[in-house]
Coordinates of C-alpha atoms and ligand atoms in Angstrom, one line a residue:
M72 CA 161.9 291.3 263.3
T73 CA 165.4 292.5 262.3
S74 CA 164.4 294.8 259.5
P75 CA 160.7 294.8 258.7
A76 CA 161.0 297.5 256.0
G77 CA 164.0 295.7 254.4
N78 CA 162.1 292.4 254.2
A79 CA 159.1 293.8 252.4
A80 CA 157.9 292.7 249.0
G81 CA 160.3 293.7 246.2
A82 CA 163.3 294.0 248.5
S83 CA 166.7 293.0 247.1
R84 CA 168.2 291.9 250.4
L85 CA 166.7 289.9 253.2
V86 CA 168.2 290.0 256.7
L87 CA 167.0 287.2 258.9
I88 CA 167.7 286.0 262.4
H89 CA 169.8 282.9 261.8
P90 CA 167.2 280.1 260.9
D91 CA 167.1 276.5 262.2
D92 CA 166.1 273.4 260.3
W93 CA 163.6 271.4 262.4
H94 CA 163.8 268.2 260.3
L95 CA 167.0 267.1 258.5
H96 CA 168.6 263.9 257.3
L97 CA 172.4 264.0 257.4
R98 CA 173.2 260.3 257.0
D99 CA 176.7 259.3 258.2
G100 CA 180.4 258.8 257.0
K101 CA 181.3 260.3 253.6
V102 CA 177.8 261.4 252.8
L103 CA 177.6 263.3 256.1
A104 CA 180.8 265.1 255.3
S105 CA 179.6 266.0 251.8
V106 CA 176.2 267.4 252.9
L107 CA 176.8 269.0 256.3
P108 CA 178.5 272.2 254.9
D109 CA 175.3 273.0 253.0
T110 CA 173.2 273.0 256.1
A111 CA 175.8 274.5 258.4
R112 CA 176.2 277.5 256.1
R113 CA 172.5 278.3 256.4
F114 CA 171.2 277.0 259.7
A115 CA 172.4 277.5 263.3
R116 CA 170.8 274.2 264.5
A117 CA 168.9 271.3 263.1
I118 CA 166.8 268.4 264.4
I119 CA 168.7 265.4 263.1
M120 CA 166.7 262.4 261.9
P121 CA 167.8 259.1 263.4
N122 CA 167.0 256.8 260.4
L123 CA 170.5 255.5 259.9
Q124 CA 171.2 251.9 259.2
P125 CA 171.1 250.7 262.0
P126 CA 168.9 253.4 263.5
V127 CA 169.8 255.6 266.4
T128 CA 167.7 254.1 269.1
T129 CA 169.7 254.9 272.3
V130 CA 171.1 258.0 274.0
E131 CA 174.6 256.5 273.7
Q132 CA 174.2 256.0 269.9
A133 CA 172.9 259.6 269.7
R134 CA 175.9 260.9 271.6
A135 CA 178.4 259.1 269.3
Y136 CA 176.4 260.3 266.1
R137 CA 176.4 263.8 267.5
E138 CA 180.2 263.7 267.9
R139 CA 180.6 262.5 264.3
I140 CA 178.4 265.4 263.1
Q141 CA 180.3 267.9 265.2
A142 CA 183.6 266.6 263.8
A143 CA 182.3 267.1 260.2
V144 CA 181.4 270.8 260.7
P145 CA 183.7 272.9 258.4
P146 CA 186.1 275.1 260.3
G147 CA 184.8 278.6 260.9
L148 CA 181.1 277.6 261.0
R149 CA 179.1 277.0 264.2
F150 CA 176.4 274.3 264.0
D151 CA 174.5 272.6 266.8
P152 CA 173.0 269.2 266.0
L153 CA 169.9 268.6 268.0
M154 CA 169.6 264.8 268.3
T155 CA 166.6 262.5 268.2
L156 CA 166.0 258.8 268.9
Y157 CA 164.2 256.4 266.6
L158 CA 161.2 254.7 268.3
T159 CA 160.9 251.0 268.0
D160 CA 158.5 248.4 269.5
S161 CA 161.1 247.8 272.2
T162 CA 162.1 251.4 273.2
S163 CA 161.9 251.5 277.0
P164 CA 160.5 254.2 279.3
A165 CA 164.0 254.3 280.9
E166 CA 165.5 255.4 277.6
I167 CA 163.1 258.4 277.6
A168 CA 164.3 259.4 281.1
R169 CA 167.9 259.1 279.8
A170 CA 167.1 261.1 276.8
K171 CA 165.6 263.9 278.9
A172 CA 168.6 263.9 281.2
S173 CA 171.1 264.0 278.3
G174 CA 170.5 267.6 277.4
F175 CA 171.3 266.8 273.7
V176 CA 168.4 264.5 272.7
H177 CA 165.5 266.8 271.9
A178 CA 162.8 264.4 270.6
L179 CA 161.8 260.9 269.6
K180 CA 160.9 260.0 266.0
Y181 CA 158.0 257.8 265.2
Y182 CA 158.1 256.0 261.9
P183 CA 155.3 253.5 261.1
A184 CA 157.2 250.3 260.2
G185 CA 157.6 250.3 256.4
A186 CA 156.4 253.9 255.8
T187 CA 159.6 255.3 254.3
T188 CA 163.4 255.1 253.9
N189 CA 165.0 253.0 256.6
S190 CA 161.7 252.6 258.6
E191 CA 161.8 248.8 258.7
N192 CA 162.6 249.0 262.5
G193 CA 159.8 251.4 263.1
V194 CA 156.8 250.9 265.3
T195 CA 154.4 248.2 264.1
D196 CA 151.5 249.4 266.2
L197 CA 151.2 252.6 268.1
K198 CA 149.3 250.8 270.9
R199 CA 152.5 248.9 271.7
I200 CA 154.3 252.1 272.7
S201 CA 151.7 253.7 274.9
G202 CA 153.9 253.2 278.0
V203 CA 156.7 255.0 276.2
L204 CA 154.5 257.8 275.0
A205 CA 153.3 258.3 278.6
A206 CA 156.9 258.5 279.7
M207 CA 157.5 261.1 277.0
E208 CA 154.5 263.1 278.2
I209 CA 155.8 263.0 281.8
H210 CA 159.4 263.9 280.8
D211 CA 158.2 266.5 278.3
V212 CA 160.1 265.1 275.4
P213 CA 158.4 265.9 272.0
L214 CA 157.2 263.2 269.6
L215 CA 158.0 263.7 265.9
I216 CA 155.5 261.9 263.7
H217 CA 155.9 260.5 260.2
G218 CA 152.1 260.8 259.7
E219 CA 151.3 258.2 257.0
V220 CA 149.5 254.9 257.3
T221 CA 151.3 251.9 255.7
D222 CA 148.1 250.0 254.8
A223 CA 148.7 248.9 251.2
T224 CA 145.0 249.2 250.4
I225 CA 145.1 252.9 251.1
D226 CA 145.9 255.1 248.1
V227 CA 149.4 256.6 248.5
F228 CA 148.0 260.1 248.1
D229 CA 145.5 259.6 251.0
R230 CA 147.9 258.1 253.5
E231 CA 148.4 261.3 255.5
A232 CA 144.7 262.1 255.8
V233 CA 144.0 258.5 256.8
F234 CA 146.8 258.5 259.4
I235 CA 145.2 261.6 261.0
E236 CA 141.8 260.0 261.1
R237 CA 142.9 256.6 262.3
H238 CA 145.7 257.5 264.7
L239 CA 146.5 261.1 265.3
E240 CA 143.1 262.2 266.6
R241 CA 143.3 259.5 269.2
L242 CA 147.0 260.3 270.2
V243 CA 146.1 264.0 270.7
R244 CA 143.1 263.0 272.8
E245 CA 145.0 260.4 274.9
F246 CA 148.2 262.4 275.5
P247 CA 147.1 266.0 276.1
G248 CA 150.5 266.9 277.6
L249 CA 152.7 265.4 274.9
R250 CA 154.2 267.9 272.5
M251 CA 153.9 266.5 269.0
V252 CA 155.1 267.6 265.6
L253 CA 153.4 266.3 262.5
E254 CA 156.4 266.3 260.3
H255 CA 156.5 267.4 256.6
I256 CA 152.7 268.0 256.2
T257 CA 151.6 267.7 252.6
T258 CA 147.8 268.3 252.6
S259 CA 145.1 270.8 253.5
T260 CA 143.8 268.1 255.9
G261 CA 147.1 268.1 257.8
A262 CA 147.3 271.9 257.9
Q263 CA 143.7 272.1 259.1
F264 CA 144.1 269.4 261.7
V265 CA 147.2 271.2 263.2
T266 CA 145.5 274.6 263.1
E267 CA 142.5 273.3 265.1
A268 CA 144.5 271.0 267.5
P269 CA 145.5 272.2 270.9
G270 CA 148.7 274.2 271.4
N271 CA 150.9 271.1 272.0
V272 CA 150.5 270.1 268.3
A273 CA 152.7 271.7 265.6
A274 CA 153.9 270.8 262.1
T275 CA 157.0 271.3 259.9
I276 CA 156.7 272.2 256.2
T277 CA 159.3 271.5 253.5
A278 CA 160.4 273.9 250.8
H279 CA 159.7 271.3 248.1
H280 CA 156.1 270.8 249.2
L281 CA 155.6 274.6 249.1
L282 CA 157.1 274.8 245.6
L283 CA 155.8 271.7 243.8
N284 CA 152.6 269.9 243.3
R285 CA 152.4 266.3 242.1
N286 CA 152.5 267.2 238.4
A287 CA 156.3 267.7 239.1
L288 CA 156.6 263.9 239.4
F289 CA 155.5 263.4 235.8
A290 CA 156.7 266.6 234.0
G291 CA 157.5 265.3 230.5
G292 CA 158.5 261.9 232.0
L293 CA 159.1 260.2 235.3
R294 CA 161.0 262.5 237.6
P295 CA 162.7 260.4 240.4
H296 CA 164.4 263.5 241.9
H297 CA 160.9 264.8 242.8
Y298 CA 159.9 261.7 244.6
C299 CA 159.8 261.9 248.4
L300 CA 157.5 260.7 251.2
P301 CA 155.0 261.9 251.9
V302 CA 154.6 262.2 248.2
L303 CA 153.8 265.5 246.5
K304 CA 150.1 266.3 246.4
R305 CA 147.6 268.3 244.3
E306 CA 147.9 272.1 243.7
Q307 CA 145.1 272.8 246.2
H308 CA 147.2 271.2 248.9
R309 CA 150.3 273.2 248.0
Q310 CA 148.2 276.3 248.2
A311 CA 147.0 275.3 251.7
L312 CA 150.6 274.6 252.8
L313 CA 151.6 278.0 251.6
A314 CA 148.8 279.7 253.5
A315 CA 149.7 277.8 256.6
A316 CA 153.5 278.6 256.4
T317 CA 152.9 282.3 255.6
G318 CA 149.9 282.9 257.9
G319 CA 151.9 283.9 261.0
N320 CA 150.6 280.8 263.0
P321 CA 153.4 279.7 265.4
K322 CA 152.4 276.0 265.0
F323 CA 154.0 275.9 261.5
F324 CA 157.7 276.1 261.1
L325 CA 160.6 275.2 258.8
G326 CA 161.7 271.6 258.4
T327 CA 163.5 270.9 255.1
D328 CA 163.4 267.1 255.2
S329 CA 166.4 267.3 253.0
A330 CA 167.2 263.6 252.4
P331 CA 170.2 262.8 250.3
H332 CA 170.4 259.6 248.3
P333 CA 173.0 258.7 245.7
R334 CA 172.0 259.3 242.1
H335 CA 171.9 255.6 241.3
A336 CA 169.5 254.9 244.2
K337 CA 167.1 257.5 242.8
E338 CA 167.5 256.7 239.1
S339 CA 166.5 253.1 239.5
D340 CA 163.7 250.7 238.8
C341 CA 162.7 251.1 242.4
G342 CA 164.0 254.6 243.3
C343 CA 164.4 255.8 246.9
A344 CA 162.2 258.5 248.5
G345 CA 163.9 261.7 249.4
I346 CA 164.7 265.1 248.0
Y347 CA 168.0 266.9 248.7
T348 CA 167.4 270.6 249.3
A349 CA 170.0 271.6 251.9
H350 CA 172.2 273.3 249.3
A351 CA 169.6 276.0 248.7
A352 CA 167.1 275.5 251.5
I353 CA 166.5 279.0 252.9
E354 CA 166.7 280.4 249.4
L355 CA 164.0 278.1 248.2
Y356 CA 161.7 279.0 251.1
A357 CA 162.3 282.7 250.2
E358 CA 161.1 281.9 246.7
A359 CA 158.0 280.2 248.0
F360 CA 157.1 283.0 250.4
E361 CA 157.7 285.6 247.7
Q362 CA 155.2 283.8 245.4
V363 CA 152.4 284.8 247.9
E364 CA 154.0 288.2 248.8
A365 CA 154.8 287.0 252.3
L366 CA 158.5 287.5 252.6
D367 CA 157.8 289.5 255.8
Q368 CA 156.6 286.2 257.4
L369 CA 159.7 284.2 256.5
E370 CA 161.8 285.1 259.6
A371 CA 159.2 284.0 262.1
F372 CA 158.6 280.7 260.2
A373 CA 162.3 280.0 259.8
S374 CA 163.9 281.4 262.9
F375 CA 161.3 281.9 265.7
Y376 CA 158.4 279.5 265.9
G377 CA 160.4 276.2 265.9
A378 CA 162.8 277.4 268.7
D379 CA 159.8 278.5 270.7
F380 CA 158.0 275.1 270.3
Y381 CA 161.2 273.2 271.3
R382 CA 161.7 275.6 274.2
L383 CA 165.2 276.6 273.0
P384 CA 166.4 280.2 272.8
R385 CA 166.0 282.0 269.5
N386 CA 169.2 282.7 267.7
I387 CA 170.5 286.2 267.8
D388 CA 172.9 286.5 264.9
T389 CA 171.7 287.0 261.3
I390 CA 172.1 285.8 257.8
T391 CA 171.6 287.8 254.6
L392 CA 170.0 286.7 251.4
E393 CA 170.3 288.7 248.2
R394 CA 168.1 288.6 245.2
R395 CA 170.5 287.2 242.7
T396 CA 169.8 284.3 240.3
W397 CA 172.3 281.5 240.4
T398 CA 172.3 278.0 238.8
V399 CA 172.3 274.9 241.0
P400 CA 175.1 272.5 240.1
E401 CA 174.3 269.3 238.3
Q402 CA 175.4 267.2 241.2
I403 CA 177.0 267.4 244.7
G404 CA 180.0 265.3 245.4
V405 CA 181.6 262.9 242.9
G406 CA 181.7 259.2 242.1
P407 CA 179.1 256.7 243.1
E408 CA 177.9 258.7 246.1
A409 CA 177.1 261.9 244.1
I410 CA 173.7 263.4 244.9
V411 CA 171.4 265.2 242.4
P412 CA 170.2 268.4 244.2
F413 CA 166.8 269.9 243.9
R414 CA 166.7 272.3 240.9
A415 CA 169.9 270.7 239.4
N416 CA 171.1 272.9 236.4
Q417 CA 168.1 275.2 237.1
P418 CA 168.0 278.7 238.6
V419 CA 167.3 279.8 242.1
A420 CA 166.2 283.4 242.7
W421 CA 167.9 284.1 246.0
Q422 CA 171.5 283.6 247.1
L423 CA 173.3 283.7 250.5
A424 CA 175.2 287.0 250.7
D425 CA 178.5 285.4 251.3
A426 CA 178.1 282.5 248.8
Ligands
NCD115 C1 163.4 260.3 254.0 C2 164.8 259.7 253.9 O1 165.3 259.5 252.8 O2 165.4 259.4 254.9 N1 162.8 260.3 252.7 C3 161.8 261.1 252.3 O3 161.3 260.9 251.3 N2 161.4 262.2 253.1 C4 162.7 259.7 255.1 C5 161.4 260.4 255.5 O4 161.5 261.5 256.1 O5 160.3 260.0 255.2
ZN116 ZN1 162.4 263.1 256.9

């Protein structure tokens, strides 16, 4: 802890060891350039999701993507992109060995085919990739899991719980040496499963799932900018996530799942899943932790537990947040690629000291 007294309830400043974001979508090209500064101002490192079009499936593609990200970091900021590969039915065990040897690929991402944005090349059946999972276990490369079934007969609000029952319990049993992260958990079932699982199983939690329940999807009308996957759940689940995030359990750490989509792709008759939170990410987590008087737990959740799980050194420099209300802009960027950020035109209670 940098300053336990200063981070107590009611404090007007929060000094935190520089946090990391363990689940982030940066996209590519112009969008990458417009969103990266928001993350690089707040986070020292981030686990970069590979669901580009086409997806990042090889170490060589990850190397090139990493270079494009590094080239887009604004001057004066330091940011380390931690790359991941996208698992497909045809990922080879040899690619896992190359990933380990690269030093810059830190995990593989499992998307069930059809579960979410750009997941059409995902895995059609987990049984098909058991050889690859075994290679990941041997090489000690973590598996990042989008934990939802795609079975159209399963209610969309139950897809996480059913995934755990149908697939995750078995994975944890069959691969006891494989580190796994159940990404962006949204339910008490997810939080409880991870709490009770062995130490190789962890979870990320987003700011929006800590701040909103599913009523936010329909507040006064249909709210496309609150639509993400896994979809927001009932209040009782939000409460369970808050308890998990603030409970001092090192299995739960910060992953924003900030996922930019242009306004027109969200405000559509078939709107994309994804919420953009990078512009206020750590500030929003501070709001959520403050709701349950747990600001003193924010630093460990945001800056320690994820690094420990990924076996990377903790950061040593700090960032400072001040309790100062500011209004989020109506949009980020201009023209057809403009993004509507979380809380657009609404206040956020904390602000970066140098913002
Ligand atoms: C993500 C995206 O847009 O890439 N969308 C989302 O709703 N979270 C994909 C994902 O993480 O599911
Ligand atoms: Zn995501």
